Each structure stands twice: as structure tokens, then as C-alpha cells.
Coordinates of C-alpha atoms and ligand atoms in Angstrom, one line a residue:
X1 CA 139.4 100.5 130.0
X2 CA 142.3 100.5 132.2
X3 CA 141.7 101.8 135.8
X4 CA 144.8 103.1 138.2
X5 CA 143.9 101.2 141.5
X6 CA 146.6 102.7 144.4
X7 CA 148.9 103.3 141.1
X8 CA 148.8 100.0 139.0
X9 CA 147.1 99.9 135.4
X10 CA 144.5 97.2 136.1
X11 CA 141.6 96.3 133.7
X12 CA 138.0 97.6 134.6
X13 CA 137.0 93.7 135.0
X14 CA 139.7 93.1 138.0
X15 CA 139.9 97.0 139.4
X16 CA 138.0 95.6 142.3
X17 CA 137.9 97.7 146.2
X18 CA 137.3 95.4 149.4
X19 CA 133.8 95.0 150.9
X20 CA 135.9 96.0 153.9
X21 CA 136.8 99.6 152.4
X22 CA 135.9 102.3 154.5
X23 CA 135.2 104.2 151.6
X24 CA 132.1 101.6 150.7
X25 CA 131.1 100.6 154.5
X26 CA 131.1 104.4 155.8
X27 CA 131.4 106.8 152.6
X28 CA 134.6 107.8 154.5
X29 CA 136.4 109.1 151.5
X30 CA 137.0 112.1 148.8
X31 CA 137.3 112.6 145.5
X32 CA 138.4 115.2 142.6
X33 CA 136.9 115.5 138.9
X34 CA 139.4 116.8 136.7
X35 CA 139.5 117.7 132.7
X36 CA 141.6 116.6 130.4
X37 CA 142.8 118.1 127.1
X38 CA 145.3 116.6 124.6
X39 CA 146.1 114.7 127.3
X40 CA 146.4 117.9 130.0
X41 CA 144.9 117.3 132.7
X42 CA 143.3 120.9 133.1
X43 CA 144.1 123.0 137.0
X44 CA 145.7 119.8 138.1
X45 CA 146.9 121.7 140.9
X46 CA 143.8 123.2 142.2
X47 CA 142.2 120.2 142.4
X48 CA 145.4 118.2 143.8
X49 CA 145.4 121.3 146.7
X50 CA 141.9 121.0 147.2
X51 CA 141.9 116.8 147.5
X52 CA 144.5 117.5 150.5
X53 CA 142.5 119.9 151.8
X54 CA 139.8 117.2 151.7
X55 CA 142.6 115.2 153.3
X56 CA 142.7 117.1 155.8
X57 CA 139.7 117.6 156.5
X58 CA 138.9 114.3 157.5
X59 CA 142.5 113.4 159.3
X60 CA 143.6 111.6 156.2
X61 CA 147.5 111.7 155.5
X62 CA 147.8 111.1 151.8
X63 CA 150.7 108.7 151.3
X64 CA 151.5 110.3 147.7
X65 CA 153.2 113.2 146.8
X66 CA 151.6 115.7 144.6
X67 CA 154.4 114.8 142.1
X68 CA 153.0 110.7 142.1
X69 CA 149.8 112.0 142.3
X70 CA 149.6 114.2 139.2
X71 CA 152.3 110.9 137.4
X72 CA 149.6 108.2 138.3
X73 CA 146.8 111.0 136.5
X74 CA 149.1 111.4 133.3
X75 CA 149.8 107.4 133.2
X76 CA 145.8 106.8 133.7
X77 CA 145.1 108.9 130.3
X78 CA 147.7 107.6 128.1
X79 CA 147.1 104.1 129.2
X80 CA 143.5 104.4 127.9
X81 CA 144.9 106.5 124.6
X82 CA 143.0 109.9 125.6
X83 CA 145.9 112.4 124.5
X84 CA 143.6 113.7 121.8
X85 CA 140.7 115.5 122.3
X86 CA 138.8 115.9 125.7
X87 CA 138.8 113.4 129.0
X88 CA 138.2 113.3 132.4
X89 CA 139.6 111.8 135.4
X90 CA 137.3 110.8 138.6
X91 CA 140.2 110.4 141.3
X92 CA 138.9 108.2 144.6
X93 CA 140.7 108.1 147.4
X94 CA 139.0 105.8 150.4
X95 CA 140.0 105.4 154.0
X96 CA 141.1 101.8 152.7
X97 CA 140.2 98.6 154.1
X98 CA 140.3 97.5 157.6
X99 CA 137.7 96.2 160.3
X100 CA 134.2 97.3 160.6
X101 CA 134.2 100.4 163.3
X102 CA 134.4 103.9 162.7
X103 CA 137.9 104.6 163.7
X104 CA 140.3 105.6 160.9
X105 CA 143.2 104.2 162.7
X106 CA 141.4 100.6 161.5
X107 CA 142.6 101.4 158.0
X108 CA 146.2 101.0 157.3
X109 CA 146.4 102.5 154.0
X110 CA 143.8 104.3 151.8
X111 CA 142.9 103.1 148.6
X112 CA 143.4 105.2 145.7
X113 CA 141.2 105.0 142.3
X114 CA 141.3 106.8 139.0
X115 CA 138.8 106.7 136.2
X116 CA 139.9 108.0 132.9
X117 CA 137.3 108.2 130.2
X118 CA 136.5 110.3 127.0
X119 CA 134.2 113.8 128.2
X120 CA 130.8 113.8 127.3
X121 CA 129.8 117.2 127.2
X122 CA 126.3 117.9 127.9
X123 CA 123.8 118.3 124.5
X124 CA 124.7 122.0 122.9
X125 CA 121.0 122.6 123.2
X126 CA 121.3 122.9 127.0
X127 CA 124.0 125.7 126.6
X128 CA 122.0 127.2 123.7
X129 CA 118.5 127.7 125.2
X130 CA 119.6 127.2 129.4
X131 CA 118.0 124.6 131.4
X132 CA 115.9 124.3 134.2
X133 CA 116.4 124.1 137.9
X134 CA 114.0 123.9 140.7
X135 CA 115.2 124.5 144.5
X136 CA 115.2 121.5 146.1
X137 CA 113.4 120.6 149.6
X138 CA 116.2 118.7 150.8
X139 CA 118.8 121.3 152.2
X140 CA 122.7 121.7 151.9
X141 CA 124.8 120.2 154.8
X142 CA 125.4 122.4 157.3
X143 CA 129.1 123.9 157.7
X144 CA 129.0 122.7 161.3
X145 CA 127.6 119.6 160.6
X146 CA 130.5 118.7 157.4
X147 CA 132.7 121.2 156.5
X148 CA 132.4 122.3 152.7
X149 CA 135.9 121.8 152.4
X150 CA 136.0 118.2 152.5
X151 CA 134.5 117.1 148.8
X152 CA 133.7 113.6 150.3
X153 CA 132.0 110.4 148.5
X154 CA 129.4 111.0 150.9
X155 CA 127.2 112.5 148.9
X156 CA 123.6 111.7 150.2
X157 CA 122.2 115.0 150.6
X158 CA 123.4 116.0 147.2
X159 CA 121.7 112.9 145.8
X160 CA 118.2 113.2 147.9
X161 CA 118.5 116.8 146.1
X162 CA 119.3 115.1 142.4
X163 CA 116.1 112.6 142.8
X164 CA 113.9 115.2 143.6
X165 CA 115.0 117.0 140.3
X166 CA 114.3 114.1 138.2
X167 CA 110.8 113.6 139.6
X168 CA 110.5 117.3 138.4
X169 CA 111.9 116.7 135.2
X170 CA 114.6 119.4 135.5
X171 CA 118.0 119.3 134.9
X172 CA 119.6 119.8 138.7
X173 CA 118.0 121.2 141.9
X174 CA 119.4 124.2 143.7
X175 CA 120.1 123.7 147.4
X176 CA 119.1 125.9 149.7
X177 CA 121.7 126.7 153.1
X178 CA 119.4 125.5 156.3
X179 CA 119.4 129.3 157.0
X180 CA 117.6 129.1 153.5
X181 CA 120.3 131.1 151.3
X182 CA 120.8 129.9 147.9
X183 CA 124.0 127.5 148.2
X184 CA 124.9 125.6 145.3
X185 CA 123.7 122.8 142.8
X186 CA 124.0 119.1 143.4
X187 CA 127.4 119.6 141.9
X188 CA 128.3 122.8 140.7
X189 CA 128.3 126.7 142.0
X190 CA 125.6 128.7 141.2
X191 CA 125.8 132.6 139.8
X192 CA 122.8 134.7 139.0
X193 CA 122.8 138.3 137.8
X194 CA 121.2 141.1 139.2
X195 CA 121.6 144.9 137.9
X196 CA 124.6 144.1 135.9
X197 CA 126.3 142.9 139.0
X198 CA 127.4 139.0 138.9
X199 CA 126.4 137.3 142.1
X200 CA 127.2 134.3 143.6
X201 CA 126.6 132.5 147.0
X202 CA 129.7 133.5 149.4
X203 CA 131.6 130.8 150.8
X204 CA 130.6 131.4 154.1
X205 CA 127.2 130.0 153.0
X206 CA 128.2 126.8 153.8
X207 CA 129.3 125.8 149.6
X208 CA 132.4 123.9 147.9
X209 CA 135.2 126.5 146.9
X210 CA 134.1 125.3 143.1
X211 CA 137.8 125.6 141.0
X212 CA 135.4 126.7 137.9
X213 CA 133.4 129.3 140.5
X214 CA 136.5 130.7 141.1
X215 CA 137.7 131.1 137.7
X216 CA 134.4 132.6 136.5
X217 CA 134.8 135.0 139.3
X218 CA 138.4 135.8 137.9
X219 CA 137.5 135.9 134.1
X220 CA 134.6 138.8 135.2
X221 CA 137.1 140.6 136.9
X222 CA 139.4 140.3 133.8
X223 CA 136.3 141.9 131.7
X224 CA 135.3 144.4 134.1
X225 CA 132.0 142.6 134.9
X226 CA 131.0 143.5 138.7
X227 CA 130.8 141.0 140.9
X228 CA 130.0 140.4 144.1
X229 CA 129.9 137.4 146.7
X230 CA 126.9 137.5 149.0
X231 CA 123.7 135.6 150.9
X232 CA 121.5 135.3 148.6
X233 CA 117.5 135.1 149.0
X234 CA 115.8 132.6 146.8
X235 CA 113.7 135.3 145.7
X236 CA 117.0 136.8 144.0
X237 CA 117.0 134.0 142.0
X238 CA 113.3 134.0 140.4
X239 CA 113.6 138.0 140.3
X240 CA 117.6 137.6 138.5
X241 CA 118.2 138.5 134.5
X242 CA 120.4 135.6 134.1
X243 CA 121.5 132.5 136.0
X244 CA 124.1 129.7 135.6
X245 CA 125.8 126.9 136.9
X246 CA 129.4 125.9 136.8
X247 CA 131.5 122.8 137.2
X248 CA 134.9 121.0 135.6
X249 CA 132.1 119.0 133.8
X250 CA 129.4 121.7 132.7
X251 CA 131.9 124.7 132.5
X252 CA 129.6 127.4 132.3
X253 CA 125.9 126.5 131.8
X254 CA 123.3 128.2 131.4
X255 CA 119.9 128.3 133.6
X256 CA 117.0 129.7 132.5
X257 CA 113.9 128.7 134.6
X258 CA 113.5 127.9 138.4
X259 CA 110.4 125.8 139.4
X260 CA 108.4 126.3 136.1
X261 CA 109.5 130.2 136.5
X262 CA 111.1 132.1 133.6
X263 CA 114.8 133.6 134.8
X264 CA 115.3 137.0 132.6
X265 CA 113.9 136.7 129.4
X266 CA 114.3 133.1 129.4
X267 CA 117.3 132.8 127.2
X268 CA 121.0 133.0 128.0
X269 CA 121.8 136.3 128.5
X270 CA 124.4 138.8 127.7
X271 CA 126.8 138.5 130.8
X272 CA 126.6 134.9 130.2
X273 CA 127.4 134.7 126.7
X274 CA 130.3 136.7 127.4
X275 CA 131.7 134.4 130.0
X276 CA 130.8 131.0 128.0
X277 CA 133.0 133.0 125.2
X278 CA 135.7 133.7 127.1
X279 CA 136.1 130.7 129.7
X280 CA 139.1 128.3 128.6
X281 CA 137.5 125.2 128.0
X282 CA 134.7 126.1 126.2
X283 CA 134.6 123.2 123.4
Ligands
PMP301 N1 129.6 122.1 144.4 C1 129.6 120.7 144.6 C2 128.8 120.2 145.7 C3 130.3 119.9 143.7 O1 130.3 118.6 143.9 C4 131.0 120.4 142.6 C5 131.7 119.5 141.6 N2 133.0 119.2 142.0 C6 131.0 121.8 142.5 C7 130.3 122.6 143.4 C8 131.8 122.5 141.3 O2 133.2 122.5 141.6 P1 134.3 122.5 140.5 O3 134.1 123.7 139.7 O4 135.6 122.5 141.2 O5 134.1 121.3 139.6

């Protein structure tokens, strides 16, 4: 595997980051997952406006222009051969090296990493039959703590949440907003259905602007599904017909219990099916 490390094709064996990174002493960094098809990377501009968001979010000036940006992403797949068929990129950038301290203006220039590999789509039984969720103890950041704007490395809370689903056998674990809304999975939005109407956690929750949350949102619209962006109670959850999550990697999946609970009728249901049909990158 070849790895773009700050824009050279390096093999995985020497695509090594300093013990001094910021990124790896602090978790001062962000990132972007992006798909890939025939060698398209898929809404590279969404997530190349959203990683400068991140940038700005944490006082970061990106030293690349979108331009080298979205270059370095198309060099990264053909170098590894993935212009056939589905790929993703992972796309790192750290503060960069520089002498332990908090203070950004130790790093001189941030270190930029992308990952290209083949997709591995999760097994079609999970999108057949749904998968299970439990709400998770640990709660979601709060906005004034770390804005949901930045999509940083620093993903602890995320992964407190992720551990607590294993030991609970589920797939992922919803997180709860500390004002004890439904906010998002580990990573990926969260929709639910309630009368018809498909509803999902408003951004003022405290959740990431999700670029598949936002085209599932545009798709209903498209099919004159209702939908509406609200708080939402846990209890709308267990008492919802259908439920999924989405995410580049997941696309639109299916969720049909919470905590051992039945969502629905515990299958997919019909507004779900509808969307999985009709979303873009539905394999
Ligand atoms: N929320 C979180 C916390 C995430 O990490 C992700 C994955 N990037 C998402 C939502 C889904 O966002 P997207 O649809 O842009 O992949």
C-alpha cells in the first residue's frame, strides 16, 4: 500500500509521523472519510469544505489549496490501483510536529496523511434484517465544550461510547446530548420515523453536519417524504416505526432494536427501503 504522507507516495512500511506530532501527543488534529468510485472520490467537495471548517475550527491554516488537496486524493487511489470498483480515503491532517506544550504556534507545519484502501461494506445481512443499537451511558460532547464542527482525531468520547457497545454485543451505541436528546452514533447521524414523518436530531443538538445526513434529508425531500429536524427524547426512539443510521461508510443502514427493544416491527421498514433504493451509492 502506498500512503500520501504531506503529498509524497511513500510505502505503508516507511509512512511514519513523529512521536513529536501534535496530532499523536495531544489528538490536536481532524480528519475526513471519503468514498471512492471508479476512482471518484464521491462529494469531494463537501468533505474538503467541511475539513476547513474543521480547520477553522481549531485555528489551523491549511497550507493546500482545495485544488492540491482533492490532486493529492486522486494520486493516493491510482497509486494503489483503486480506479475500479469502490475505495475509501481516510485523510489526516495533524497540527505537525513541534515541542511538547499545548500551543499550536510550536508546530510549524501540519502533517498531512491519506489512506486509500478497497471499501468493505458491512455484511448485506445488516442492511437486510437492521442491527442493533443501545444508547450509550457515556454522553456526546457538549457544543460549548468542542464544537461539532470540528471532526477532530480526538475521538475519546466516541470511543468510551463504541466499547460500551461491544460489551453489549450491539452494533454501535447512540449518544445521548448531556441535555439527554438523542444526538448521533459513534460515527454516523441518526434518523428515526415517527407518523410518516422522517426525523432526525437538529444540529443545534450539539451533532456533526453528517454529508450523508444531509443528503438523506435531500433525497426525502426529492420523494415527498416529510421530514423534520427536531430534539428528540429517547423515548422517540424505542416508540419510532423505523430507525437508521447513516455515514460515507454505512450509507443508509438500517436499525432495528434499541437496548434489547424491538424498533417497529423489527424489520427495515418502508421509508427506509425507499431511501436505501434511492441513495447514490447504494452497492
Ligand atoms: N457523526 C460522527 C460523530 C461521525 O464521526 C460521522 C462520520 N464522519 C458522522 C456523524 C457521519 O458523517 P458523514 O455522513 O459525513 O460520514
Amino acid at each position: 500500500m502506498l500512503i500520501s504522507l504531506n503529498r509524497r507516495l511513500v510505502p505503508e512500511s516507511q509512512a511514519a509521523v513523529s512521536v513529536f506530532d501534535h496530532g499523536f501527543l495531544y489528538g490536536d488534529g481532524i480528519y475526513e472519510t471519503l468514498r471512492v468510485r471508479e476512482g471518484e472520490a464521491f462529494r469531494c467537495k463537501e468533505h474538503l469544505r467541511r475539513l476547513a471548517e474543521s480547520a477553522r475550527g481549531i485555528a489551523l491554516t491549511l497550507p493546500w489549496s482545495d485544488t492540491e488537496l482533492a490532486h493529492a486524493i486522486h494520486r493516493v487511489i491510482r497509486a494503489n490501483r483503486l480506479t475500479r470498483g469502490q475505495a475509501m480515503v481516510r485523510m489526516t491532517v495533524s497540527r505537525g510536529p513541534g515541542p511538547i506544550g499545548l500551543d499550536p504556534a510550536l508546530c510549524r507545519r501540519p502533517t498531512l496523511v491519506l489512506i486509500a484502501r478497497r471499501y468493505r461494506p458491512q455484511p448485506k445481512v445488516f442492511y437486510e434484517r437492521g442491527v442493533s443499537v443501545i444508547l450509550a451511558t457515556t454522553r456526546r460532547n457538549a457544543p460549548q465544550a468542542l464544537s461539532p464542527r470540528i471532526k477532530s482525531t480526538n475521538f475519546l468520547n466516541n470511543i468510551l461510547a463504541k466499547i460500551e457497545a461491544k460489551r453489549a454485543h450491539t452494533f454501535d451505541a447512540v449518544l445521548l446530548s448531556l441535555q439527554g436528546f438523542i444526538a448521533e452514533g459513534t460515527t454516523s447521524n441518526v434518523f428515526i420515523v415517527r407518523r410518516g414523518v422522517l426525523e432526525t436530531p437538529a444540529l443545534k443538538t450539539g451533532i456533526l453536519a453528517g454529508v450523508t445526513r444531509n443528503e438523506v434529508l435531500q433525497l426525502a425531500r426529492a420523494l415527498r417524504i416529510p421530514t423534520r429536524e427536531v430534539r428528540l427524547r429517547p423515548r422517540a426512539l424505542f416508540h419510532a416505526e423505523e430507525c437508521f443510521l447513516t455515514s460515507t461508510l454505512l450509507d443508509i443502514l438500517p436499525v432495528t432494536r434499541v437496548n434489547g427493544r424491538r424498533i417497529g416491527t423489527g424489520r427495515p421498514g418502508p421509508i427506509t427501503h425507499r431511501l436505501i433504493h434511492a441513495f447514490p451509492t447504494v452497492l
